[in-house]
């Protein structure tokens, strides 16, 4: 546990008693064993089963309108699937590993044991308000920790359901949820947790990391950024469009790993635009009443995204909004039709900030090196998508760019393979989780050495005879 005196900021922190309660329970009860962790995962699974309809309704209310299908897939099925996968591997993950013996350590037996860190703070973003708190929680439970969860204040209905659901399954001294505004979130980050997992914007990520630094609390930061999509000149446009649309328009683009912009060879731009228009029209034949189009979460983001479009247009971009029935958007809704932007000025706001909406700038390149340069001149993204059937060329793009994750000939689905770590790099994040990666992220990897009958200690505890230096000189010569 962290030093209770560590941060002056914790004095008077209204959440401190809750943390202290969990820390005491953790120390008193000891780390949960395999059976207890499985039992906790089962309780969580059962609770999600009991509350799933309420969750879907609450997310719907928070967004004004959120496609039910999207909520079922992303918030419910994905989470349940991760619990099932975690349960099936947990026994193996928990086993201490044998790193082998070392001559420097007198050939003593060694092992690495995976110990829970203690009490972990989990902060979620609003775009998938249930998944983004429950998915880290699964790894946190698997690793044997206790947790205090803080869902986003922008989706309060979902936050309240998660709070009730967790309270129905767990004792407050083990896992609990606190809700509230930014002030609560700020108090939360100042608590001397044993680890904080934060999902949200890069801007707030910096605030969280600064607050955590006061307590030397380690952090996992799951942030955002502009994820580029590059289509090689030889790749079939129709196939690429199908896969890009899935990533871009789910949740109306409010996904951290949505393709942010497309880079296409200049000879293919017309084909790309017409194919996008054709396929988007087929997928969303109307936009004003379409049950598959989720709304933008609130007025602030609705205005922000519309301003991105306006700014791009004012700087010379061509705006193509795919609105097949030419319907006007009903007053009071927050629908933004799928929007393509051509001839975009790289200095325009839409190319400077993460879009987080159904707006897709299309940029042209002449050769693939130009596309790679464009990516590398910008902050390291959370994901990069590359479309090409030439494996060698794909390897080149993957090795010459640095992103949190990547897909070749696909978008987004690297997130869905819970056997791989999910996370960013630099401004798009720090650390990662999902599956075993989450178990390891939330475990302390304790190196333990077991000495046998013989130890070099008696030798070292004597006055060193002169030949010792001679031996060390020979060893250094061999090693250098
Ligand atoms: P946000 O940073 O505004 O809010 C996230 C959380 O931070 C909320 O719980 C909020 O209450 C809290 N918060 C806000 N201000 C705070 C402060 N001053 N001090 C402490 N806490 C504060 O992010 P958001 O708008 O909810 O989410 C959108 C961003 O999240 C996008 O950039 C997106 O890419 C990113 N995101 C990343 C992932 C990922 O897994 N990498 C997933 C989803 C979203």
Short mmCIF file of C-alpha atoms and ligand atoms in Angstrom, two decimals:
data_model
loop_
_atom_site.label_atom_id
_atom_site.label_comp_id
_atom_site.label_asym_id
_atom_site.label_seq_id
_atom_site.Cartn_x
_atom_site.Cartn_y
_atom_site.Cartn_z
CA UNK A 1 0.00 0.00 0.00
CA UNK A 2 1.15 3.56 -0.54
CA UNK A 3 2.38 5.73 2.26
CA UNK A 4 -0.69 7.20 3.96
CA UNK A 5 1.13 10.50 4.35
CA UNK A 6 2.10 10.62 0.69
CA UNK A 7 -0.07 13.44 -0.60
CA UNK A 8 -1.15 16.58 1.10
CA UNK A 9 -4.08 16.66 -1.34
CA UNK A 10 -5.63 13.58 0.23
CA UNK A 11 -6.30 15.43 3.48
CA UNK A 12 -10.01 16.21 3.48
CA UNK A 13 -10.57 14.10 0.37
CA UNK A 14 -14.20 12.91 0.69
CA UNK A 15 -13.36 9.59 -0.99
CA UNK A 16 -10.46 8.74 1.30
CA UNK A 17 -12.54 6.77 3.88
CA UNK A 18 -13.72 4.48 1.09
CA UNK A 19 -10.18 3.81 -0.04
CA UNK A 20 -9.00 3.23 3.53
CA UNK A 21 -11.88 0.79 4.08
CA UNK A 22 -10.85 -1.21 1.00
CA UNK A 23 -7.17 -1.12 1.93
CA UNK A 24 -7.89 -2.42 5.46
CA UNK A 25 -10.11 -5.20 4.11
CA UNK A 26 -7.45 -6.15 1.57
CA UNK A 27 -4.75 -6.36 4.26
CA UNK A 28 -7.00 -8.21 6.68
CA UNK A 29 -8.38 -10.79 4.22
CA UNK A 30 -5.26 -11.25 2.15
CA UNK A 31 -5.26 -11.58 -1.62
CA UNK A 32 -8.22 -13.56 -2.99
CA UNK A 33 -7.20 -17.00 -4.17
CA UNK A 34 -8.10 -18.58 -7.51
CA UNK A 35 -11.50 -19.82 -6.32
CA UNK A 36 -12.48 -16.44 -4.89
CA UNK A 37 -11.48 -14.64 -8.07
CA UNK A 38 -13.52 -17.04 -10.19
CA UNK A 39 -16.43 -16.55 -7.82
CA UNK A 40 -16.10 -12.74 -8.21
CA UNK A 41 -16.00 -13.04 -12.01
CA UNK A 42 -19.09 -15.24 -11.88
CA UNK A 43 -20.87 -12.67 -9.71
CA UNK A 44 -20.01 -9.95 -12.19
CA UNK A 45 -21.23 -12.09 -15.08
CA UNK A 46 -24.50 -12.85 -13.30
CA UNK A 47 -25.00 -9.18 -12.40
CA UNK A 48 -24.51 -8.10 -16.03
CA UNK A 49 -27.06 -10.75 -16.99
CA UNK A 50 -29.55 -9.33 -14.50
CA UNK A 51 -28.96 -5.69 -15.39
CA UNK A 52 -28.40 -5.95 -19.13
CA UNK A 53 -31.79 -4.57 -20.16
CA UNK A 54 -31.40 -1.69 -17.72
CA UNK A 55 -27.92 -0.98 -19.05
CA UNK A 56 -29.17 -0.80 -22.63
CA UNK A 57 -32.01 1.53 -21.62
CA UNK A 58 -29.71 3.77 -19.56
CA UNK A 59 -27.15 4.15 -22.35
CA UNK A 60 -30.02 4.95 -24.68
CA UNK A 61 -31.17 7.71 -22.36
CA UNK A 62 -27.68 9.15 -21.91
CA UNK A 63 -27.11 9.43 -25.64
CA UNK A 64 -30.60 10.68 -26.44
CA UNK A 65 -30.57 7.84 -28.93
CA UNK A 66 -28.05 4.99 -29.15
CA UNK A 67 -28.52 2.06 -31.54
CA UNK A 68 -29.60 -0.92 -29.42
CA UNK A 69 -27.57 -3.31 -31.56
CA UNK A 70 -24.42 -1.29 -30.92
CA UNK A 71 -25.07 -1.26 -27.18
CA UNK A 72 -25.72 -5.00 -27.03
CA UNK A 73 -22.56 -5.79 -29.01
CA UNK A 74 -20.17 -3.35 -27.38
CA UNK A 75 -21.32 -2.98 -23.80
CA UNK A 76 -22.86 -6.39 -23.06
CA UNK A 77 -21.64 -9.20 -25.32
CA UNK A 78 -18.01 -7.99 -25.51
CA UNK A 79 -17.84 -7.67 -21.72
CA UNK A 80 -19.39 -11.08 -21.05
CA UNK A 81 -17.09 -12.66 -23.60
CA UNK A 82 -14.07 -11.20 -21.83
CA UNK A 83 -15.21 -12.65 -18.51
CA UNK A 84 -15.63 -16.11 -20.05
CA UNK A 85 -12.17 -15.94 -21.68
CA UNK A 86 -10.54 -14.67 -18.47
CA UNK A 87 -12.05 -17.46 -16.41
CA UNK A 88 -10.77 -20.10 -18.78
CA UNK A 89 -7.15 -18.91 -18.58
CA UNK A 90 -6.87 -17.55 -15.05
CA UNK A 91 -5.39 -20.63 -13.40
CA UNK A 92 -2.51 -20.66 -15.88
CA UNK A 93 -1.88 -16.92 -15.56
CA UNK A 94 -1.74 -17.05 -11.75
CA UNK A 95 0.97 -19.71 -11.66
CA UNK A 96 4.36 -18.29 -10.70
CA UNK A 97 6.82 -18.48 -13.57
CA UNK A 98 10.35 -19.81 -13.51
CA UNK A 99 12.81 -17.35 -15.03
CA UNK A 100 15.74 -19.82 -14.75
CA UNK A 101 18.85 -19.66 -12.60
CA UNK A 102 21.76 -17.25 -12.88
CA UNK A 103 25.40 -17.81 -12.07
CA UNK A 104 25.52 -14.23 -10.65
CA UNK A 105 22.91 -15.26 -8.06
CA UNK A 106 24.81 -18.38 -7.03
CA UNK A 107 22.57 -20.60 -9.19
CA UNK A 108 19.76 -20.25 -6.65
CA UNK A 109 16.23 -21.19 -7.65
CA UNK A 110 14.14 -18.15 -8.65
CA UNK A 111 10.53 -17.51 -9.52
CA UNK A 112 8.28 -14.61 -10.39
CA UNK A 113 5.05 -14.46 -8.46
CA UNK A 114 2.05 -12.41 -9.55
CA UNK A 115 0.71 -10.51 -6.61
CA UNK A 116 -2.25 -8.12 -6.62
CA UNK A 117 -1.22 -4.49 -6.34
CA UNK A 118 -3.98 -3.69 -3.83
CA UNK A 119 -6.78 -1.20 -4.49
CA UNK A 120 -7.13 0.02 -8.06
CA UNK A 121 -9.01 3.11 -9.24
CA UNK A 122 -10.82 2.75 -12.57
CA UNK A 123 -12.02 5.85 -14.47
CA UNK A 124 -14.05 5.46 -17.64
CA UNK A 125 -14.99 7.55 -20.66
CA UNK A 126 -18.54 8.16 -21.84
CA UNK A 127 -18.42 6.73 -25.37
CA UNK A 128 -18.80 3.13 -24.18
CA UNK A 129 -19.76 3.95 -20.61
CA UNK A 130 -20.20 0.37 -19.35
CA UNK A 131 -17.56 -1.50 -21.34
CA UNK A 132 -14.84 0.99 -20.47
CA UNK A 133 -15.24 0.48 -16.73
CA UNK A 134 -16.14 -3.22 -16.69
CA UNK A 135 -13.43 -4.36 -19.09
CA UNK A 136 -10.58 -3.05 -16.89
CA UNK A 137 -12.48 -4.35 -13.84
CA UNK A 138 -12.29 -7.90 -15.22
CA UNK A 139 -8.48 -7.71 -15.35
CA UNK A 140 -8.38 -6.04 -11.95
CA UNK A 141 -10.46 -8.83 -10.37
CA UNK A 142 -8.47 -11.53 -12.17
CA UNK A 143 -5.25 -10.12 -10.74
CA UNK A 144 -6.78 -10.27 -7.23
CA UNK A 145 -7.23 -6.56 -6.54
CA UNK A 146 -10.01 -4.53 -4.98
CA UNK A 147 -11.44 -1.65 -6.98
CA UNK A 148 -13.19 1.68 -6.82
CA UNK A 149 -14.82 2.56 -10.12
CA UNK A 150 -15.66 6.07 -11.38
CA UNK A 151 -17.81 6.06 -14.52
CA UNK A 152 -17.94 9.16 -16.71
CA UNK A 153 -20.12 12.03 -15.53
CA UNK A 154 -21.28 12.64 -19.12
CA UNK A 155 -23.32 9.43 -19.08
CA UNK A 156 -24.87 9.61 -15.59
CA UNK A 157 -27.74 7.15 -16.19
CA UNK A 158 -25.37 4.37 -17.23
CA UNK A 159 -23.12 5.30 -14.31
CA UNK A 160 -26.00 4.89 -11.85
CA UNK A 161 -26.97 1.48 -13.25
CA UNK A 162 -23.35 0.31 -13.01
CA UNK A 163 -23.29 1.58 -9.42
CA UNK A 164 -26.44 -0.36 -8.47
CA UNK A 165 -25.32 -3.44 -10.35
CA UNK A 166 -21.93 -3.55 -8.61
CA UNK A 167 -23.54 -2.89 -5.21
CA UNK A 168 -25.89 -5.83 -5.82
CA UNK A 169 -22.95 -8.18 -6.39
CA UNK A 170 -20.08 -7.01 -4.18
CA UNK A 171 -19.37 -5.73 -0.73
CA UNK A 172 -18.34 -2.06 -0.71
CA UNK A 173 -15.06 -3.01 0.95
CA UNK A 174 -14.11 -5.08 -2.13
CA UNK A 175 -15.54 -3.41 -5.24
CA UNK A 176 -17.60 -0.26 -5.34
CA UNK A 177 -18.61 2.59 -7.64
CA UNK A 178 -18.57 6.33 -7.02
CA UNK A 179 -20.41 8.70 -9.31
CA UNK A 180 -20.30 12.44 -9.64
CA UNK A 181 -19.03 15.44 -11.55
CA UNK A 182 -15.52 16.59 -12.48
CA UNK A 183 -14.88 17.65 -8.88
CA UNK A 184 -15.46 14.05 -7.74
CA UNK A 185 -13.26 12.83 -10.61
CA UNK A 186 -10.53 15.21 -9.47
CA UNK A 187 -10.73 13.99 -5.83
CA UNK A 188 -10.63 10.44 -7.19
CA UNK A 189 -7.34 11.00 -9.04
CA UNK A 190 -5.76 12.42 -5.88
CA UNK A 191 -6.34 9.26 -3.85
CA UNK A 192 -3.25 7.17 -3.06
CA UNK A 193 -4.43 4.17 -5.06
CA UNK A 194 -2.06 1.31 -5.80
CA UNK A 195 -2.79 1.82 -9.51
CA UNK A 196 -5.11 3.98 -11.61
CA UNK A 197 -6.60 2.95 -14.96
CA UNK A 198 -7.89 5.97 -16.80
CA UNK A 199 -9.75 5.99 -20.13
CA UNK A 200 -10.40 9.34 -21.73
CA UNK A 201 -8.83 12.26 -23.52
CA UNK A 202 -5.12 12.98 -23.76
CA UNK A 203 -5.72 16.37 -22.14
CA UNK A 204 -7.31 14.93 -18.98
CA UNK A 205 -4.84 12.02 -19.09
CA UNK A 206 -2.09 14.51 -18.29
CA UNK A 207 -4.08 15.87 -15.33
CA UNK A 208 -4.63 12.32 -14.04
CA UNK A 209 -0.96 11.42 -14.39
CA UNK A 210 0.14 14.59 -12.57
CA UNK A 211 -2.22 13.87 -9.67
CA UNK A 212 -1.09 10.23 -9.54
CA UNK A 213 2.56 11.33 -9.53
CA UNK A 214 1.99 13.02 -6.15
CA UNK A 215 1.40 9.56 -4.69
CA UNK A 216 3.77 7.72 -7.05
CA UNK A 217 0.70 5.78 -8.12
CA UNK A 218 1.35 3.87 -11.35
CA UNK A 219 -1.09 4.56 -14.16
CA UNK A 220 -2.53 2.89 -17.21
CA UNK A 221 -3.71 5.62 -19.57
CA UNK A 222 -6.08 4.62 -22.36
CA UNK A 223 -6.24 7.80 -24.44
CA UNK A 224 -7.25 8.81 -27.94
CA UNK A 225 -5.81 10.43 -31.02
CA UNK A 226 -6.17 10.52 -34.77
CA UNK A 227 -5.97 6.97 -36.13
CA UNK A 228 -4.90 7.08 -39.80
CA UNK A 229 -6.15 4.69 -42.48
CA UNK A 230 -3.99 4.14 -45.53
CA UNK A 231 -5.26 2.35 -48.63
CA UNK A 232 -2.59 1.07 -50.97
CA UNK A 233 -3.17 1.74 -54.67
CA UNK A 234 -3.55 -2.01 -55.40
CA UNK A 235 -6.12 -2.83 -52.74
CA UNK A 236 -9.76 -3.25 -53.89
CA UNK A 237 -11.58 -0.08 -52.86
CA UNK A 238 -14.93 -1.80 -52.33
CA UNK A 239 -13.46 -4.19 -49.76
CA UNK A 240 -11.61 -1.41 -47.97
CA UNK A 241 -14.76 0.73 -47.80
CA UNK A 242 -16.80 -2.07 -46.18
CA UNK A 243 -14.22 -2.46 -43.45
CA UNK A 244 -13.59 1.25 -42.93
CA UNK A 245 -17.33 1.95 -42.63
CA UNK A 246 -17.69 -0.58 -39.81
CA UNK A 247 -14.99 1.21 -37.80
CA UNK A 248 -15.95 4.75 -38.68
CA UNK A 249 -19.71 4.84 -38.34
CA UNK A 250 -20.28 2.56 -35.37
CA UNK A 251 -21.54 4.75 -32.51
CA UNK A 252 -21.44 7.61 -35.04
CA UNK A 253 -17.67 7.69 -34.96
CA UNK A 254 -17.53 8.12 -31.18
CA UNK A 255 -14.97 5.35 -30.81
CA UNK A 256 -11.38 5.86 -29.70
CA UNK A 257 -10.06 3.58 -32.46
CA UNK A 258 -12.37 4.75 -35.25
CA UNK A 259 -10.47 5.47 -38.46
CA UNK A 260 -9.97 9.23 -38.13
CA UNK A 261 -8.99 10.04 -41.73
CA UNK A 262 -8.23 8.11 -44.92
CA UNK A 263 -5.13 8.43 -47.07
CA UNK A 264 -5.66 7.14 -50.60
CA UNK A 265 -3.55 7.18 -53.75
CA UNK A 266 -4.47 10.22 -55.85
CA UNK A 267 -5.51 8.01 -58.78
CA UNK A 268 -8.12 6.27 -56.57
CA UNK A 269 -9.79 9.18 -54.81
CA UNK A 270 -12.80 9.40 -57.16
CA UNK A 271 -13.47 5.68 -56.92
CA UNK A 272 -13.15 5.84 -53.15
CA UNK A 273 -15.60 8.73 -52.82
CA UNK A 274 -18.22 7.22 -55.12
CA UNK A 275 -17.94 3.82 -53.42
CA UNK A 276 -18.28 5.40 -49.99
CA UNK A 277 -21.34 7.35 -51.11
CA UNK A 278 -22.91 4.27 -52.64
CA UNK A 279 -22.28 1.99 -49.67
CA UNK A 280 -23.19 4.55 -47.04
CA UNK A 281 -26.46 5.19 -48.89
CA UNK A 282 -27.20 1.47 -48.86
CA UNK A 283 -26.31 1.14 -45.18
CA UNK A 284 -28.16 4.30 -44.07
CA UNK A 285 -30.93 4.94 -46.64
CA UNK A 286 -32.27 7.67 -44.39
CA UNK A 287 -30.58 9.57 -41.60
CA UNK A 288 -33.31 11.49 -39.78
CA UNK A 289 -35.15 8.40 -38.46
CA UNK A 290 -32.58 5.62 -38.82
CA UNK A 291 -32.51 3.20 -35.87
CA UNK A 292 -28.91 2.30 -36.68
CA UNK A 293 -27.57 5.83 -36.31
CA UNK A 294 -26.56 6.75 -32.78
CA UNK A 295 -26.74 10.37 -31.72
CA UNK A 296 -23.81 12.51 -30.69
CA UNK A 297 -23.65 12.28 -26.92
CA UNK A 298 -24.40 15.90 -25.99
CA UNK A 299 -24.83 19.42 -27.35
CA UNK A 300 -21.21 20.40 -26.69
CA UNK A 301 -19.88 17.56 -28.86
CA UNK A 302 -22.65 18.09 -31.46
CA UNK A 303 -21.61 21.73 -31.85
CA UNK A 304 -17.90 20.82 -31.77
CA UNK A 305 -18.23 18.33 -34.65
CA UNK A 306 -20.40 20.66 -36.74
CA UNK A 307 -17.80 23.38 -36.17
CA UNK A 308 -15.07 21.02 -37.45
CA UNK A 309 -17.05 20.61 -40.68
CA UNK A 310 -17.65 24.36 -40.95
CA UNK A 311 -14.01 25.22 -40.35
CA UNK A 312 -12.85 22.69 -42.97
CA UNK A 313 -15.33 24.10 -45.49
CA UNK A 314 -14.24 27.67 -44.81
CA UNK A 315 -10.66 26.58 -45.49
CA UNK A 316 -11.61 25.20 -48.90
CA UNK A 317 -12.68 21.60 -48.25
CA UNK A 318 -15.49 20.01 -50.25
CA UNK A 319 -18.16 18.66 -47.89
CA UNK A 320 -20.24 15.66 -48.94
CA UNK A 321 -22.95 14.76 -46.43
CA UNK A 322 -24.59 11.46 -47.29
CA UNK A 323 -28.24 12.19 -46.61
CA UNK A 324 -30.05 10.11 -49.26
CA UNK A 325 -33.57 11.48 -48.64
CA UNK A 326 -32.31 15.03 -48.22
CA UNK A 327 -34.17 15.13 -44.94
CA UNK A 328 -33.61 17.97 -42.56
CA UNK A 329 -32.32 16.88 -39.19
CA UNK A 330 -35.19 17.07 -36.67
CA UNK A 331 -34.86 19.86 -34.11
CA UNK A 332 -33.67 18.58 -30.73
CA UNK A 333 -31.90 15.52 -32.12
CA UNK A 334 -28.14 15.23 -32.33
CA UNK A 335 -27.79 13.38 -35.61
CA UNK A 336 -24.86 14.10 -37.90
CA UNK A 337 -25.11 12.35 -41.28
CA UNK A 338 -21.99 10.48 -42.46
CA UNK A 339 -19.82 13.27 -43.84
CA UNK A 340 -16.90 13.07 -46.27
CA UNK A 341 -14.38 15.90 -46.55
CA UNK A 342 -12.20 16.35 -49.64
CA UNK A 343 -9.29 18.72 -50.30
CA UNK A 344 -8.83 19.27 -46.59
CA UNK A 345 -6.26 21.82 -45.45
CA UNK A 346 -3.95 19.92 -43.06
CA UNK A 347 -4.00 22.98 -40.78
CA UNK A 348 -7.79 22.91 -40.41
CA UNK A 349 -9.19 21.93 -37.00
CA UNK A 350 -10.51 18.61 -38.32
CA UNK A 351 -6.93 17.53 -39.06
CA UNK A 352 -5.56 18.91 -35.80
CA UNK A 353 -7.84 17.29 -33.24
CA UNK A 354 -9.41 13.85 -32.81
CA UNK A 355 -12.74 13.97 -34.71
CA UNK A 356 -14.77 11.55 -32.57
CA UNK A 357 -17.75 11.83 -34.92
CA UNK A 358 -19.01 10.55 -38.31
CA UNK A 359 -16.77 12.87 -40.33
CA UNK A 360 -14.18 11.37 -42.64
CA UNK A 361 -11.47 13.54 -44.24
CA UNK A 362 -9.91 12.00 -47.34
CA UNK A 363 -6.34 12.92 -48.14
CA UNK A 364 -4.37 11.88 -51.20
CA UNK A 365 -0.78 10.70 -51.53
CA UNK A 366 1.48 9.98 -54.50
CA UNK A 367 3.65 7.26 -53.03
CA UNK A 368 3.49 5.25 -49.87
CA UNK A 369 6.57 6.96 -48.38
CA UNK A 370 4.66 10.24 -48.50
CA UNK A 371 1.81 8.63 -46.54
CA UNK A 372 4.27 7.23 -43.98
CA UNK A 373 5.88 10.67 -43.60
CA UNK A 374 2.46 12.27 -43.07
CA UNK A 375 1.73 9.84 -40.21
CA UNK A 376 5.17 10.24 -38.65
CA UNK A 377 4.96 14.03 -38.65
CA UNK A 378 1.97 13.78 -36.30
CA UNK A 379 1.50 12.50 -32.71
CA UNK A 380 1.69 8.72 -32.37
CA UNK A 381 -1.86 7.42 -32.87
CA UNK A 382 -3.87 4.84 -30.92
CA UNK A 383 -4.38 2.71 -34.05
CA UNK A 384 -3.25 2.60 -37.66
CA UNK A 385 -5.09 0.78 -40.43
CA UNK A 386 -3.34 -0.29 -43.61
CA UNK A 387 -5.01 -1.91 -46.61
CA UNK A 388 -2.72 -3.89 -48.90
CA UNK A 389 -2.43 -7.51 -50.05
CA UNK A 390 1.34 -7.16 -50.39
CA UNK A 391 2.60 -8.53 -47.06
CA UNK A 392 6.10 -7.08 -47.48
CA UNK A 393 4.77 -3.60 -48.07
CA UNK A 394 2.44 -3.98 -45.07
CA UNK A 395 5.41 -4.96 -42.88
CA UNK A 396 7.23 -1.87 -44.10
CA UNK A 397 4.37 0.41 -43.09
CA UNK A 398 3.99 -1.35 -39.73
CA UNK A 399 7.68 -1.13 -38.93
CA UNK A 400 8.12 2.47 -40.07
CA UNK A 401 5.17 3.87 -38.13
CA UNK A 402 4.48 3.69 -34.41
CA UNK A 403 0.93 3.36 -33.14
CA UNK A 404 -0.72 1.76 -30.11
CA UNK A 405 -2.14 -1.05 -32.24
CA UNK A 406 -2.77 -1.72 -35.92
CA UNK A 407 -4.83 -3.77 -38.34
CA UNK A 408 -3.87 -4.87 -41.83
CA UNK A 409 -6.90 -5.03 -44.16
CA UNK A 410 -9.31 -4.39 -41.28
CA UNK A 411 -10.32 -1.71 -38.81
CA UNK A 412 -10.92 -1.88 -35.07
CA UNK A 413 -10.92 -5.65 -34.58
CA UNK A 414 -7.49 -5.77 -32.90
CA UNK A 415 -9.46 -4.45 -29.90
CA UNK A 416 -11.77 -7.46 -30.08
CA UNK A 417 -9.04 -10.08 -29.72
CA UNK A 418 -8.81 -10.24 -25.95
CA UNK A 419 -5.65 -12.31 -26.28
CA UNK A 420 -3.71 -9.17 -27.29
CA UNK A 421 -2.88 -6.14 -25.16
CA UNK A 422 -4.85 -3.05 -26.06
CA UNK A 423 -3.30 0.35 -25.47
CA UNK A 424 -1.66 3.42 -26.94
CA UNK A 425 1.81 4.90 -27.04
CA UNK A 426 2.93 8.39 -26.05
CA UNK A 427 0.04 10.81 -26.48
CA UNK A 428 -2.37 7.93 -27.24
CA UNK A 429 -1.70 6.12 -23.99
CA UNK A 430 0.53 4.32 -21.57
CA UNK A 431 0.34 0.62 -20.68
CA UNK A 432 -2.33 -1.76 -21.88
CA UNK A 433 -4.85 -4.32 -20.79
CA UNK A 434 -7.28 -7.07 -22.00
CA UNK A 435 -6.82 -10.76 -21.27
CA UNK A 436 -3.47 -11.79 -19.85
CA UNK A 437 -2.03 -8.35 -20.60
CA UNK A 438 -4.57 -6.91 -18.15
CA UNK A 439 -3.75 -9.56 -15.56
CA UNK A 440 -0.07 -8.62 -15.82
CA UNK A 441 -0.73 -4.87 -15.88
CA UNK A 442 -2.65 -5.05 -12.60
CA UNK A 443 -0.27 -7.52 -10.91
CA UNK A 444 2.96 -6.79 -9.14
CA UNK A 445 5.57 -9.08 -10.67
CA UNK A 446 7.52 -10.04 -7.59
CA UNK A 447 10.92 -11.61 -8.20
CA UNK A 448 11.72 -14.13 -5.48
CA UNK A 449 15.00 -16.00 -4.99
CA UNK A 450 15.14 -19.24 -2.97
CA UNK A 451 18.63 -20.00 -1.73
CA UNK A 452 19.63 -23.62 -1.19
CA UNK A 453 22.20 -25.21 1.13
CA UNK A 454 25.08 -23.19 -0.28
CA UNK A 455 25.43 -19.44 -0.59
CA UNK A 456 28.29 -17.17 -1.73
CA UNK A 457 27.70 -15.16 1.48
CA UNK A 458 30.38 -16.83 3.66
CA UNK A 459 32.90 -16.10 0.91
CA UNK A 460 31.85 -12.48 0.70
CA UNK A 461 31.86 -12.04 4.45
CA UNK A 462 35.60 -12.72 4.71
CA UNK A 463 38.50 -10.38 3.98
CA UNK A 464 38.97 -10.82 0.23
CA UNK A 465 42.18 -12.67 -0.65
CA UNK A 466 44.22 -10.94 -3.43
CA UNK A 467 43.39 -13.61 -6.05
CA UNK A 468 39.71 -12.46 -6.04
CA UNK A 469 40.60 -9.29 -7.94
CA UNK A 470 42.67 -11.37 -10.37
CA UNK A 471 39.67 -13.63 -11.04
CA UNK A 472 37.37 -10.62 -11.48
CA UNK A 473 39.80 -9.10 -13.99
CA UNK A 474 39.77 -12.33 -16.02
CA UNK A 475 35.95 -12.41 -15.93
CA UNK A 476 35.77 -8.76 -17.06
CA UNK A 477 38.15 -9.53 -19.93
CA UNK A 478 35.94 -12.40 -21.03
CA UNK A 479 32.75 -10.30 -20.79
CA UNK A 480 34.11 -7.17 -22.51
P1 LIG B 1 -12.53 12.95 -20.67
O1 LIG B 1 -11.05 12.97 -20.51
O2 LIG B 1 -13.25 14.22 -20.85
O3 LIG B 1 -13.25 12.23 -19.45
C1 LIG B 1 -12.88 10.93 -18.99
C2 LIG B 1 -12.99 10.87 -17.48
O4 LIG B 1 -12.19 11.86 -16.91
C3 LIG B 1 -14.40 11.08 -16.96
O5 LIG B 1 -14.66 10.09 -15.98
C4 LIG B 1 -14.36 12.46 -16.34
O6 LIG B 1 -15.23 12.58 -15.23
C5 LIG B 1 -12.92 12.56 -15.91
N1 LIG B 1 -12.41 13.93 -15.84
C6 LIG B 1 -12.76 14.98 -16.61
N2 LIG B 1 -12.07 16.08 -16.24
C7 LIG B 1 -11.27 15.71 -15.21
C8 LIG B 1 -10.32 16.38 -14.37
N3 LIG B 1 -10.07 17.67 -14.53
N4 LIG B 1 -9.70 15.67 -13.43
C9 LIG B 1 -9.93 14.37 -13.26
N5 LIG B 1 -10.82 13.68 -14.01
C10 LIG B 1 -11.49 14.33 -14.96
O7 LIG B 1 -12.71 11.97 -21.89
P2 LIG B 1 -14.04 11.65 -22.62
O8 LIG B 1 -14.48 12.86 -23.37
O9 LIG B 1 -14.98 11.01 -21.67
O10 LIG B 1 -13.60 10.52 -23.67
C11 LIG B 1 -13.21 10.81 -24.97
C12 LIG B 1 -11.75 10.52 -25.15
O11 LIG B 1 -11.46 9.23 -24.62
C13 LIG B 1 -11.35 10.46 -26.60
O12 LIG B 1 -10.11 11.10 -26.76
C14 LIG B 1 -11.19 8.97 -26.87
O13 LIG B 1 -10.32 8.65 -27.90
C15 LIG B 1 -10.71 8.49 -25.56
N6 LIG B 1 -11.00 7.06 -25.39
C16 LIG B 1 -9.97 6.19 -25.31
C17 LIG B 1 -10.23 4.84 -25.19
C18 LIG B 1 -9.12 3.84 -25.11
O14 LIG B 1 -9.40 2.70 -24.72
N7 LIG B 1 -7.88 4.19 -25.44
C19 LIG B 1 -11.55 4.38 -25.15
C20 LIG B 1 -12.57 5.31 -25.23
C21 LIG B 1 -12.29 6.65 -25.34
#
